[in-house]
Amino acid sequence: MSEVMLSFSGVHTHYGHIEALKGVDIEVRKGEIVTLIGSNGAGKTTLLMTTCGNPRASKGKITFEGRDITNAATHEIVRLGIAQSPEGRRIFPRMTVMENLQMGAIVSDPAHFEEDLEKAFALFPILKERQDQRGGTLSGGEQQMLAIARALMSRPRMLLLDEPSLGLAPLVVRQIFQTIKEINEKQGMTVFLVEQNAYHALKLAHRAYVMVNGEIQLSGTGDELLANDEIRAAYLEGGH
Amino acid sequence: MADLSINAEKARALDMGALLKDAGLTAFVAFALSISLVGFQIKDASGGLQLITRFGDVAVVTAIAFIGRVLLFLLRRGRGRAVLISSAVLAAVLLLSILASMTPDSLPQAIVATARAVLPFGNVVLSSVMLIVLVVLAVRGYQVMTHSVHEMTMEERDREMDKVAARVQKISLFLGPLALVFAIALPFMPFADRRIVDIGTLVLTYVMLGWGLNIVVGLAGLLDLGYVAFYAVGAYSYALLAQYFDASFWLALPFAGIMAAAAGVTLGFPVLRLRGDYLAIVTLGFGEMIRIILLNWYQFTGGPDGLSGIPRPSFFGLPFTRRVPEGGDSFATFFGLDYSSLHRVVFLYYLILALAMITNLFTLRIRKLPIGRAWEALREDEIACRSLGINPTNTKLTAFGIGAMFGGFAGSFFATRQGFISPESFTFIESAVILAIVVLGGMGSQLGVVFASILLIGLPEIFRDLQQYRMLAFGAAMVLIMIWRPAGLLAHREPSIRLWGRDKIGKKAEVHS
């Protein structure tokens, strides 16, 4: 079994008096795609945000490659090699695609900017066509691609994705997930994926966790969970 | 059928009653407003105040309002021809009388006198404004007549204007250098007298302040209502350094910049967690704090008396004085020129031009560097920036510090130009004007700042003839801009980088480094 990259142990997070995470334990190993599924308000996004120190965990420990990052500043965490594509994509709408990608590379060595750009364009050829267009004029799917490409520009060792399928057409969702798989297989990128679209996420992931009300309820390999009756009933019935 | 045609006939016929009522009401409002504002003037006279009545002007105002309203009414009713003819006739009369009154020597006295009598308020500038309005009305009348007028919706008009702004931005590649050449040549133009050069210097000071504030407000998106504080810090730094340490302008300039930048960072550090309105209020308070400290620290800053006798700048050690210093040269003797007080005026003009251009080049350059792009990204989305590894606090602090630094440079220029400074020069209204320049120009647009400075600083100076009306005109201009260009005159962001082909990436990668 390969080494653990990101681990959460007993992580609690509060929004004021409300406890959003109630002691979460998750491990992500090198080279894996791990997904976290759960319904609205389960605390998925909170977990990702807590990873980046905003809000901070009130209890518990988060480590990345053995280093304690529980109390590190957001921008420092990113510099350690964790790239994040935040919920709702959050691209820069008034900047061009190219400028957005440059913003992604802002903390990395400019010497390999060209090479990284080439890679990003190879993953998402549409971005190359759209490079001079303003981010805000892209379609939802293209914006999501841009958000992922931007995150990859910092040469991360780990990619955090928050609901990349949000508000996208099924065909585009499939394409995005295909690319995530490609990034994982070709570049050996470790991916931690938070999703509501359980079917696609579970099919893609090596391992998966199910979060309910701020706690991990179930875990296992993607296929195991796909076959699980409870999961089928709660997250998969009624189509995907 | 007959009924219909009669109805149509009725619609076509002009309702004289409605016309008179409408125009009469407008004229009455104009009369009621102007009888108190224009009708009476209090003047200093020997032995106390004197009340002067100007009922003639009130009559002129009322008549203008009446005629204008009639023309607008006709325009609304589709009477293009009538509007065209009458406004063209009025415009022609006005134009002829302006021309006649401007050449009093070549025409018989009687004609000149009549022409002057025709001019509203007997004032050439006001009449010229009237003339413009009439010409616009005539053009509209012609459009209505030929049915070529097309009522645009707000969005259509916005889009049209944005296209114009984009085009201006595109030609700004030529327009910028052209403006620079014009600015360099200005003091040698045949029409340039001392007044013009002085106005130019003033406008350029505000251009520089606008460019400095543009870094903070336009690029980094931090609303700063106390920018004048840094201007004040710069000015006082130089004045005090000169007073206590005999520092020359050139020596003090970098210090003034450093002091202002330090003030910017000191202010920025505690308040940058705030956002939007809250930040604006704190910066506003900071601006007032600096002014009040300067006002009350009597022993050090001279309080309300200000600091005087601030040394003038020299040209590489050559002073601009009539008296030649012992064992040396003055500017005039060194270059074998006759002494003229204009030398210094022109020199100050070039000095601020150079300082402003440095600010501009710095901004243009830094926009292409990671820090500059981080500012712009921060303006758009702070959370996204953080998730990309940008430290928002440091990034904002640099924006604040660098913006303040340029404010400090401008401040020490102000001090050396005036030779006297007091807290009075650094009131909130200055901050407001500088901010108005940035916003009016279109946030982040360098050329927009120049346009807005000319509009806000240059025009009121040129139109000093209008006396107290110029602030009225200023307000009217602001309202019109708010209606037509709410995002600013040249609000159209150009990408800091653009690629047309792969082969250019190598070049851009160097920019990136």
Coordinates of N, CA and C in Angstrom, one line a residue, chain A residues 157-235:
Chain A
R157 N 0.8 18.2 -6.2 CA 1.0 16.8 -6.1 C -0.4 16.2 -5.7
M158 N -1.3 17.1 -5.4 CA -2.7 16.6 -5.0 C -3.7 17.6 -5.5
L159 N -4.8 17.1 -6.0 CA -5.8 18.0 -6.5 C -7.1 17.8 -5.7
L160 N -7.6 18.9 -5.2 CA -8.9 18.8 -4.5 C -10.0 19.4 -5.4
L161 N -11.0 18.6 -5.6 CA -12.1 19.1 -6.5 C -13.4 19.2 -5.8
D162 N -14.1 20.3 -5.8 CA -15.3 20.4 -5.1 C -16.5 20.5 -6.2
E163 N -17.2 19.4 -6.3 CA -18.4 19.3 -7.2 C -18.1 19.8 -8.6
P164 N -17.2 19.2 -9.3 CA -17.0 19.6 -10.7 C -18.2 19.4 -11.6
S165 N -19.2 18.6 -11.1 CA -20.3 18.3 -12.0 C -21.4 19.3 -11.8
L166 N -21.3 20.3 -10.9 CA -22.3 21.2 -10.5 C -22.9 21.9 -11.7
G167 N -24.2 21.7 -11.9 CA -24.9 22.5 -13.0 C -24.5 22.2 -14.4
L168 N -23.9 21.1 -14.6 CA -23.4 20.8 -16.0 C -24.3 19.7 -16.7
A169 N -24.4 19.8 -18.0 CA -25.1 18.8 -18.8 C -24.5 17.4 -18.6
P170 N -25.3 16.3 -18.6 CA -24.7 15.0 -18.4 C -23.5 14.7 -19.3
L171 N -23.6 15.1 -20.6 CA -22.5 14.8 -21.5 C -21.2 15.5 -21.0
V172 N -21.4 16.7 -20.6 CA -20.2 17.4 -20.2 C -19.6 16.8 -18.9
V173 N -20.6 16.4 -18.0 CA -20.1 15.8 -16.8 C -19.2 14.6 -17.1
R174 N -19.7 13.7 -18.0 CA -19.0 12.5 -18.4 C -17.6 12.9 -18.9
Q175 N -17.5 14.0 -19.7 CA -16.3 14.4 -20.3 C -15.3 14.9 -19.1
I176 N -15.9 15.6 -18.2 CA -15.0 16.1 -17.1 C -14.5 15.0 -16.3
F177 N -15.3 14.0 -16.0 CA -14.9 12.9 -15.2 C -13.8 12.1 -15.9
Q178 N -14.0 12.0 -17.2 CA -13.1 11.3 -18.1 C -11.7 11.9 -17.9
T179 N -11.7 13.3 -18.0 CA -10.4 14.0 -17.9 C -9.8 13.8 -16.5
I180 N -10.6 13.8 -15.5 CA -10.1 13.6 -14.1 C -9.4 12.2 -14.1
K181 N -10.0 11.2 -14.7 CA -9.4 9.9 -14.7 C -8.0 9.9 -15.5
E182 N -8.1 10.7 -16.6 CA -6.9 10.8 -17.4 C -5.7 11.5 -16.6
I183 N -6.1 12.5 -15.9 CA -5.1 13.2 -15.0 C -4.5 12.3 -14.0
N184 N -5.3 11.5 -13.4 CA -4.9 10.5 -12.4 C -4.0 9.4 -13.0
E185 N -4.4 8.9 -14.2 CA -3.7 7.8 -14.7 C -2.4 8.2 -15.4
K186 N -2.5 9.3 -16.2 CA -1.3 9.7 -17.0 C -0.3 10.5 -16.1
Q187 N -0.8 11.4 -15.3 CA 0.1 12.2 -14.5 C 0.4 11.6 -13.1
G188 N -0.3 10.6 -12.7 CA -0.2 10.0 -11.4 C -0.7 10.9 -10.3
M189 N -1.6 11.8 -10.7 CA -2.1 12.8 -9.7 C -3.0 12.2 -8.7
T190 N -2.8 12.5 -7.5 CA -3.7 12.1 -6.4 C -4.9 13.1 -6.4
V191 N -6.1 12.5 -6.4 CA -7.3 13.4 -6.5 C -8.2 13.1 -5.3
F192 N -8.7 14.1 -4.7 CA -9.7 14.0 -3.6 C -10.9 14.8 -4.2
L193 N -12.0 14.0 -4.4 CA -13.1 14.6 -5.1 C -14.4 14.6 -4.2
V194 N -15.0 15.7 -4.1 CA -16.2 15.9 -3.4 C -17.3 16.0 -4.4
E195 N -18.3 15.1 -4.2 CA -19.4 15.1 -5.3 C -20.8 14.8 -4.7
Q196 N -21.8 15.3 -5.4 CA -23.1 14.9 -5.1 C -23.6 13.9 -6.2
N197 N -22.9 13.9 -7.3 CA -23.3 13.0 -8.4 C -22.6 11.7 -8.1
A198 N -23.3 10.9 -7.2 CA -22.7 9.7 -6.6 C -22.3 8.6 -7.6
Y199 N -23.1 8.5 -8.6 CA -22.9 7.4 -9.6 C -21.5 7.6 -10.3
H200 N -21.4 8.7 -10.9 CA -20.1 9.0 -11.6 C -18.9 9.0 -10.7
A201 N -19.1 9.6 -9.5 CA -18.0 9.7 -8.6 C -17.6 8.3 -8.1
L202 N -18.5 7.5 -7.8 CA -18.2 6.1 -7.3 C -17.5 5.3 -8.4
K203 N -18.0 5.5 -9.7 CA -17.4 4.7 -10.7 C -16.0 5.1 -11.0
L204 N -15.7 6.4 -10.8 CA -14.4 6.9 -11.0 C -13.4 6.5 -9.9
A205 N -13.9 6.5 -8.7 CA -13.0 6.5 -7.5 C -12.5 5.1 -7.2
H206 N -11.2 5.1 -6.7 CA -10.7 3.9 -6.2 C -11.3 3.6 -4.9
R207 N -11.4 4.6 -4.0 CA -12.0 4.4 -2.7 C -13.0 5.6 -2.5
A208 N -14.0 5.3 -1.6 CA -15.0 6.4 -1.4 C -15.4 6.4 0.1
Y209 N -15.8 7.6 0.5 CA -16.4 7.8 1.8 C -17.8 8.4 1.6
V210 N -18.7 8.0 2.5 CA -20.0 8.6 2.5 C -20.2 9.4 3.8
M211 N -20.6 10.7 3.6 CA -20.7 11.6 4.7 C -22.2 11.9 5.0
V212 N -22.6 11.7 6.2 CA -24.0 12.1 6.6 C -23.9 13.0 7.9
N213 N -24.5 14.1 7.8 CA -24.5 15.0 9.0 C -23.2 15.2 9.7
G214 N -22.1 15.4 8.9 CA -20.8 15.8 9.5 C -20.1 14.6 10.0
E215 N -20.5 13.4 9.7 CA -19.8 12.2 10.1 C -19.6 11.2 8.9
I216 N -18.6 10.5 8.9 CA -18.4 9.4 7.9 C -19.2 8.2 8.3
Q217 N -20.1 7.8 7.4 CA -21.0 6.7 7.7 C -20.5 5.4 7.1
L218 N -19.9 5.5 6.0 CA -19.5 4.3 5.2 C -18.3 4.6 4.5
S219 N -17.5 3.6 4.3 CA -16.4 3.7 3.4 C -16.1 2.4 2.7
G220 N -15.3 2.5 1.6 CA -15.0 1.2 0.9 C -14.5 1.6 -0.5
T221 N -14.3 0.6 -1.3 CA -13.9 0.9 -2.7 C -15.1 1.4 -3.4
G222 N -14.9 2.0 -4.5 CA -15.9 2.6 -5.3 C -17.0 1.5 -5.7
D223 N -16.5 0.4 -6.2 CA -17.4 -0.7 -6.6 C -18.2 -1.2 -5.5
E224 N -17.5 -1.4 -4.3 CA -18.3 -1.9 -3.2 C -19.5 -1.0 -2.8
L225 N -19.2 0.3 -2.8 CA -20.3 1.2 -2.5 C -21.3 1.3 -3.5
L226 N -20.9 1.1 -4.8 CA -21.9 1.1 -5.9 C -22.9 -0.1 -5.7
A227 N -22.3 -1.2 -5.2 CA -23.2 -2.4 -5.0 C -24.0 -2.3 -3.7
N228 N -23.6 -1.4 -2.8 CA -24.3 -1.4 -1.5 C -25.7 -0.9 -1.6
D229 N -26.6 -1.7 -1.0 CA -28.1 -1.4 -1.2 C -28.4 -0.1 -0.6
E230 N -27.9 0.2 0.6 CA -28.2 1.5 1.3 C -27.8 2.7 0.4
I231 N -26.6 2.6 -0.2 CA -26.2 3.6 -1.0 C -27.1 3.8 -2.2
R232 N -27.4 2.6 -2.8 CA -28.3 2.6 -4.0 C -29.6 3.3 -3.6
A233 N -30.1 3.0 -2.5 CA -31.4 3.6 -2.1 C -31.3 5.1 -1.8
A234 N -30.2 5.5 -1.1 CA -30.1 6.9 -0.7 C -29.6 7.8 -1.8
Y235 N -28.7 7.3 -2.6 CA -28.0 8.2 -3.6 C -28.2 7.9 -5.0

